[in-house]
Amino acid sequence: GDSVTQMEGPVTLSEEAFLTINCTYTATGYPSLFWYVQYPGEGLQLLLKATKADDKGSNKGFEATYRKETTSFHLEKGSVQVSDSAVYFCALPNTGNQFYFGTGTSLTVIP
Amino acid sequence: NAGVMQNPRHLVRRRGQEARLRCSPMKGHSHVYWYRQLPEEGLKFMVYLQKENIIDESGMPKERFSAEFPKEGPSILRIQQVVRGDSAAYFCASSPFGNEQFFGPGTRLTVL
């Protein structure tokens, strides 16, 4: 069945460091792919998405490219800030429109 | 346009009591989804509803859990005879056409 596998955390980085959070997927066809972010005590917010192969989603300095050859959708940011500390979830929708979420990667950015 | 509303934000119940969680979708959204997030885990799908219909409940435990989305009013997730293992954050999401989902802030249920 469809699934996402996400890099496990926690991840701790210094401010301005480069961030990569790996996500690979298994799916029938070519679904849209999403990254959600969850700040402490809050619900999930859509961070970015890509709807087809080779698309790049971007938002708030974060980017992810939908790569069908490697079935990946890795999240990257060139220079993280303390305010980026959160849990990040990779997700894909199935044909029934429920979302499959990765287990989440907790990021802590220290000044 | 207000976002997805969930209440209460925090709910404490003793074992054996009932928990009722409410979700008001965004205006114009007719698709509602419930997810459960256990401590240190990702979100797990529970149930997908449209107005007055359960579309997919494949993620719902077979006993004690039920959900509804009436013609008027919020969607309700009901947990009867709660146990400690039900302690989790329960998130509701809504969608206009069954594609992108918008999440509420969640209800954190603690069972004593």
Tab-separated table of C-alpha atoms in Angstrom:
chain	number	residue	atom	x	y	z
A	1	GLY	CA	0.000	0.000	0.000
A	2	ASP	CA	0.887	3.672	-0.147
A	3	SER	CA	3.261	4.957	2.506
A	4	VAL	CA	5.891	7.529	3.352
A	5	THR	CA	9.167	6.914	5.123
A	6	GLN	CA	10.693	9.853	6.840
A	7	MET	CA	14.091	10.473	8.325
A	8	GLU	CA	13.981	10.007	12.045
A	9	GLY	CA	14.974	12.722	14.420
A	10	PRO	CA	15.471	14.544	16.494
A	11	VAL	CA	17.639	16.936	14.542
A	12	THR	CA	19.537	19.725	16.278
A	13	LEU	CA	21.202	22.437	14.232
A	14	SER	CA	22.849	25.747	14.875
A	15	GLU	CA	21.262	28.856	13.454
A	16	GLU	CA	22.139	29.428	9.773
A	17	ALA	CA	23.023	25.771	9.220
A	18	PHE	CA	21.778	23.828	6.190
A	19	LEU	CA	18.810	21.528	6.726
A	20	THR	CA	17.831	18.341	4.907
A	21	ILE	CA	15.019	16.075	6.052
A	22	ASN	CA	14.672	12.980	3.901
A	23	CYS	CA	11.354	11.600	2.750
A	24	THR	CA	10.722	8.710	0.389
A	25	TYR	CA	7.363	7.403	-0.683
A	26	THR	CA	5.658	4.330	-2.057
A	27	ALA	CA	2.585	4.993	-4.122
A	28	THR	CA	0.499	3.797	-7.009
A	29	GLY	CA	0.685	6.428	-9.702
A	30	TYR	CA	1.942	9.913	-9.071
A	31	PRO	CA	0.139	11.543	-6.172
A	32	SER	CA	0.733	15.057	-4.919
A	33	LEU	CA	3.269	15.280	-2.119
A	34	PHE	CA	3.153	17.545	0.903
A	35	TRP	CA	5.240	18.811	3.773
A	36	TYR	CA	3.400	19.907	6.908
A	37	VAL	CA	4.899	21.678	9.925
A	38	GLN	CA	3.680	21.484	13.514
A	39	TYR	CA	4.836	24.179	15.911
A	40	PRO	CA	4.736	23.383	19.637
A	41	GLY	CA	1.183	23.090	20.932
A	42	GLU	CA	-0.396	23.733	17.546
A	43	GLY	CA	-1.985	21.819	14.717
A	44	LEU	CA	-0.407	21.027	11.394
A	45	GLN	CA	0.118	23.749	8.833
A	46	LEU	CA	0.794	23.151	5.180
A	47	LEU	CA	4.382	24.168	4.457
A	48	LEU	CA	4.646	23.315	0.776
A	49	LYS	CA	3.455	20.877	-1.828
A	50	ALA	CA	4.216	19.561	-5.302
A	51	THR	CA	1.580	18.134	-7.581
A	52	LYS	CA	3.629	16.324	-10.210
A	53	ALA	CA	7.044	14.877	-10.934
A	54	ASP	CA	9.918	17.389	-11.133
A	55	ASP	CA	7.805	20.092	-9.489
A	56	LYS	CA	9.514	22.085	-6.767
A	57	GLY	CA	7.445	23.318	-3.858
A	58	SER	CA	8.762	26.250	-1.868
A	59	ASN	CA	7.699	28.418	1.037
A	60	LYS	CA	9.433	30.434	3.787
A	61	GLY	CA	12.847	29.459	2.420
A	62	PHE	CA	12.047	25.756	2.442
A	63	GLU	CA	12.136	23.742	-0.771
A	64	ALA	CA	11.347	20.191	-1.846
A	65	THR	CA	11.537	18.621	-5.294
A	66	TYR	CA	9.287	15.782	-6.364
A	67	ARG	CA	11.634	13.174	-7.830
A	68	LYS	CA	9.909	10.134	-9.284
A	69	GLU	CA	13.156	8.374	-10.253
A	70	THR	CA	14.175	8.161	-6.599
A	71	THR	CA	10.613	8.364	-5.186
A	72	SER	CA	11.763	11.142	-2.905
A	73	PHE	CA	10.581	14.521	-1.684
A	74	HIS	CA	13.367	15.734	0.579
A	75	LEU	CA	12.888	18.991	2.471
A	76	GLU	CA	15.733	21.515	2.424
A	77	LYS	CA	16.497	24.957	3.758
A	78	GLY	CA	19.738	26.776	3.233
A	79	SER	CA	19.864	28.696	6.507
A	80	VAL	CA	17.639	27.711	9.410
A	81	GLN	CA	16.423	30.055	12.107
A	82	VAL	CA	15.425	29.469	15.715
A	83	SER	CA	11.807	30.054	14.669
A	84	ASP	CA	12.005	26.989	12.397
A	85	SER	CA	12.078	24.726	15.438
A	86	ALA	CA	9.100	22.437	14.959
A	87	VAL	CA	8.113	18.949	13.865
A	88	TYR	CA	8.004	18.362	10.109
A	89	PHE	CA	5.796	15.745	8.457
A	90	CYS	CA	5.982	14.393	4.947
A	91	ALA	CA	2.579	13.308	3.612
A	92	LEU	CA	0.816	11.928	0.589
A	93	PRO	CA	-2.889	11.496	-0.087
A	94	ASN	CA	-4.364	8.192	-1.130
A	95	THR	CA	-7.195	7.702	-3.577
A	96	GLY	CA	-9.673	8.002	-0.726
A	97	ASN	CA	-8.206	11.384	0.144
A	98	GLN	CA	-6.954	10.442	3.550
A	99	PHE	CA	-3.343	11.405	4.149
A	100	TYR	CA	-0.501	9.078	4.972
A	101	PHE	CA	1.923	10.872	7.251
A	102	GLY	CA	5.507	10.100	8.036
A	103	THR	CA	6.424	9.725	11.675
A	104	GLY	CA	7.623	13.316	11.859
A	105	THR	CA	11.076	14.806	12.322
A	106	SER	CA	11.628	17.090	15.254
A	107	LEU	CA	13.949	20.001	14.491
A	108	THR	CA	15.542	22.165	17.150
A	109	VAL	CA	17.575	25.178	16.062
A	110	ILE	CA	19.892	26.655	18.659
A	111	PRO	CA	21.188	30.218	18.537
B	1	ASN	CA	-12.612	33.037	6.851
B	2	ALA	CA	-11.990	31.367	10.180
B	3	GLY	CA	-9.889	28.254	10.141
B	4	VAL	CA	-10.855	24.831	11.367
B	5	MET	CA	-12.062	25.076	14.945
B	6	GLN	CA	-11.725	22.333	17.499
B	7	ASN	CA	-12.924	22.269	21.064
B	8	PRO	CA	-12.105	21.718	23.706
B	9	ARG	CA	-8.381	22.255	23.245
B	10	HIS	CA	-7.634	20.174	26.307
B	11	LEU	CA	-9.835	17.493	27.810
B	12	VAL	CA	-9.219	15.449	30.920
B	13	ARG	CA	-11.269	12.354	31.594
B	14	ARG	CA	-11.118	9.521	34.112
B	15	ARG	CA	-11.092	5.952	32.920
B	16	GLY	CA	-14.574	4.806	31.971
B	17	GLN	CA	-15.938	8.274	31.153
B	18	GLU	CA	-16.959	9.499	27.739
B	19	ALA	CA	-15.031	12.012	25.661
B	20	ARG	CA	-16.672	14.194	23.026
B	21	LEU	CA	-14.473	16.109	20.647
B	22	ARG	CA	-15.918	18.728	18.326
B	23	CYS	CA	-14.719	20.025	15.009
B	24	SER	CA	-16.135	22.887	12.983
B	25	PRO	CA	-14.752	22.821	9.450
B	26	MET	CA	-13.838	25.885	7.475
B	27	LYS	CA	-16.759	27.633	5.858
B	28	GLY	CA	-17.705	25.928	2.627
B	29	HIS	CA	-15.827	22.722	3.426
B	30	SER	CA	-17.950	19.602	3.332
B	31	HIS	CA	-15.209	16.998	3.917
B	32	VAL	CA	-13.954	16.284	7.429
B	33	TYR	CA	-11.145	13.985	8.529
B	34	TRP	CA	-10.099	12.884	11.991
B	35	TYR	CA	-6.544	11.862	12.874
B	36	ARG	CA	-4.951	10.679	16.088
B	37	GLN	CA	-1.414	11.493	17.148
B	38	LEU	CA	-0.023	9.326	19.890
B	39	PRO	CA	2.956	10.656	21.868
B	40	GLU	CA	6.153	10.631	19.803
B	41	GLU	CA	4.310	9.328	16.734
B	42	GLY	CA	2.949	10.685	13.489
B	43	LEU	CA	-0.679	11.233	12.666
B	44	LYS	CA	-2.799	8.207	11.936
B	45	PHE	CA	-5.984	8.491	9.912
B	46	MET	CA	-9.150	7.521	11.732
B	47	VAL	CA	-12.222	8.485	9.739
B	48	TYR	CA	-13.382	10.526	6.752
B	49	LEU	CA	-16.856	12.031	6.693
B	50	GLN	CA	-19.012	14.159	4.485
B	51	LYS	CA	-22.245	15.716	5.640
B	52	GLU	CA	-24.378	12.957	7.179
B	53	ASN	CA	-22.181	10.225	5.713
B	54	ILE	CA	-19.203	8.203	6.863
B	55	ILE	CA	-17.065	7.687	3.781
B	56	ASP	CA	-14.123	5.779	5.223
B	57	GLU	CA	-13.754	4.592	8.800
B	58	SER	CA	-10.974	2.123	8.179
B	59	GLY	CA	-8.751	3.758	10.796
B	60	MET	CA	-11.299	3.769	13.598
B	61	PRO	CA	-11.002	1.243	16.412
B	62	LYS	CA	-13.906	-1.181	16.178
B	63	GLU	CA	-15.166	-0.534	19.669
B	64	ARG	CA	-15.887	2.556	21.766
B	65	PHE	CA	-15.147	5.046	18.960
B	66	SER	CA	-17.732	6.700	16.750
B	67	ALA	CA	-17.926	9.797	14.580
B	68	GLU	CA	-20.625	11.848	12.965
B	69	PHE	CA	-20.961	14.918	10.812
B	70	PRO	CA	-24.593	16.029	10.950
B	71	LYS	CA	-26.327	18.240	8.454
B	72	GLU	CA	-26.142	21.099	10.942
B	73	GLY	CA	-23.441	21.642	13.499
B	74	PRO	CA	-19.915	20.399	14.035
B	75	SER	CA	-18.441	16.976	13.477
B	76	ILE	CA	-18.219	14.950	16.686
B	77	LEU	CA	-15.706	12.261	17.576
B	78	ARG	CA	-17.000	10.285	20.512
B	79	ILE	CA	-14.978	7.923	22.655
B	80	GLN	CA	-16.900	5.852	25.152
B	81	GLN	CA	-15.428	4.291	28.290
B	82	VAL	CA	-12.040	5.900	27.762
B	83	VAL	CA	-8.858	4.071	28.731
B	84	ARG	CA	-5.366	5.421	29.350
B	85	GLY	CA	-4.272	4.328	25.884
B	86	ASP	CA	-6.743	6.808	24.384
B	87	SER	CA	-4.598	9.697	25.647
B	88	ALA	CA	-3.450	11.474	22.514
B	89	ALA	CA	-3.893	14.560	20.399
B	90	TYR	CA	-6.864	14.332	18.071
B	91	PHE	CA	-6.769	16.482	14.986
B	92	CYS	CA	-9.537	17.369	12.633
B	93	ALA	CA	-8.978	18.514	9.066
B	94	SER	CA	-11.404	19.850	6.510
B	95	SER	CA	-11.318	20.093	2.760
B	96	PRO	CA	-13.511	21.734	0.140
B	97	PHE	CA	-13.207	19.071	-2.531
B	98	GLY	CA	-11.443	16.215	-0.831
B	99	ASN	CA	-7.937	17.285	-1.788
B	100	GLU	CA	-5.780	19.632	0.268
B	101	GLN	CA	-6.601	19.408	3.949
B	102	PHE	CA	-6.612	22.236	6.491
B	103	PHE	CA	-5.971	21.220	10.060
B	104	GLY	CA	-7.411	22.427	13.311
B	105	PRO	CA	-5.306	23.052	16.439
B	106	GLY	CA	-6.226	19.685	17.920
B	107	THR	CA	-7.764	18.426	21.136
B	108	ARG	CA	-5.357	16.957	23.649
B	109	LEU	CA	-7.095	14.212	25.570
B	110	THR	CA	-5.643	13.020	28.840
B	111	VAL	CA	-7.134	9.997	30.533
B	112	LEU	CA	-6.349	9.692	34.213
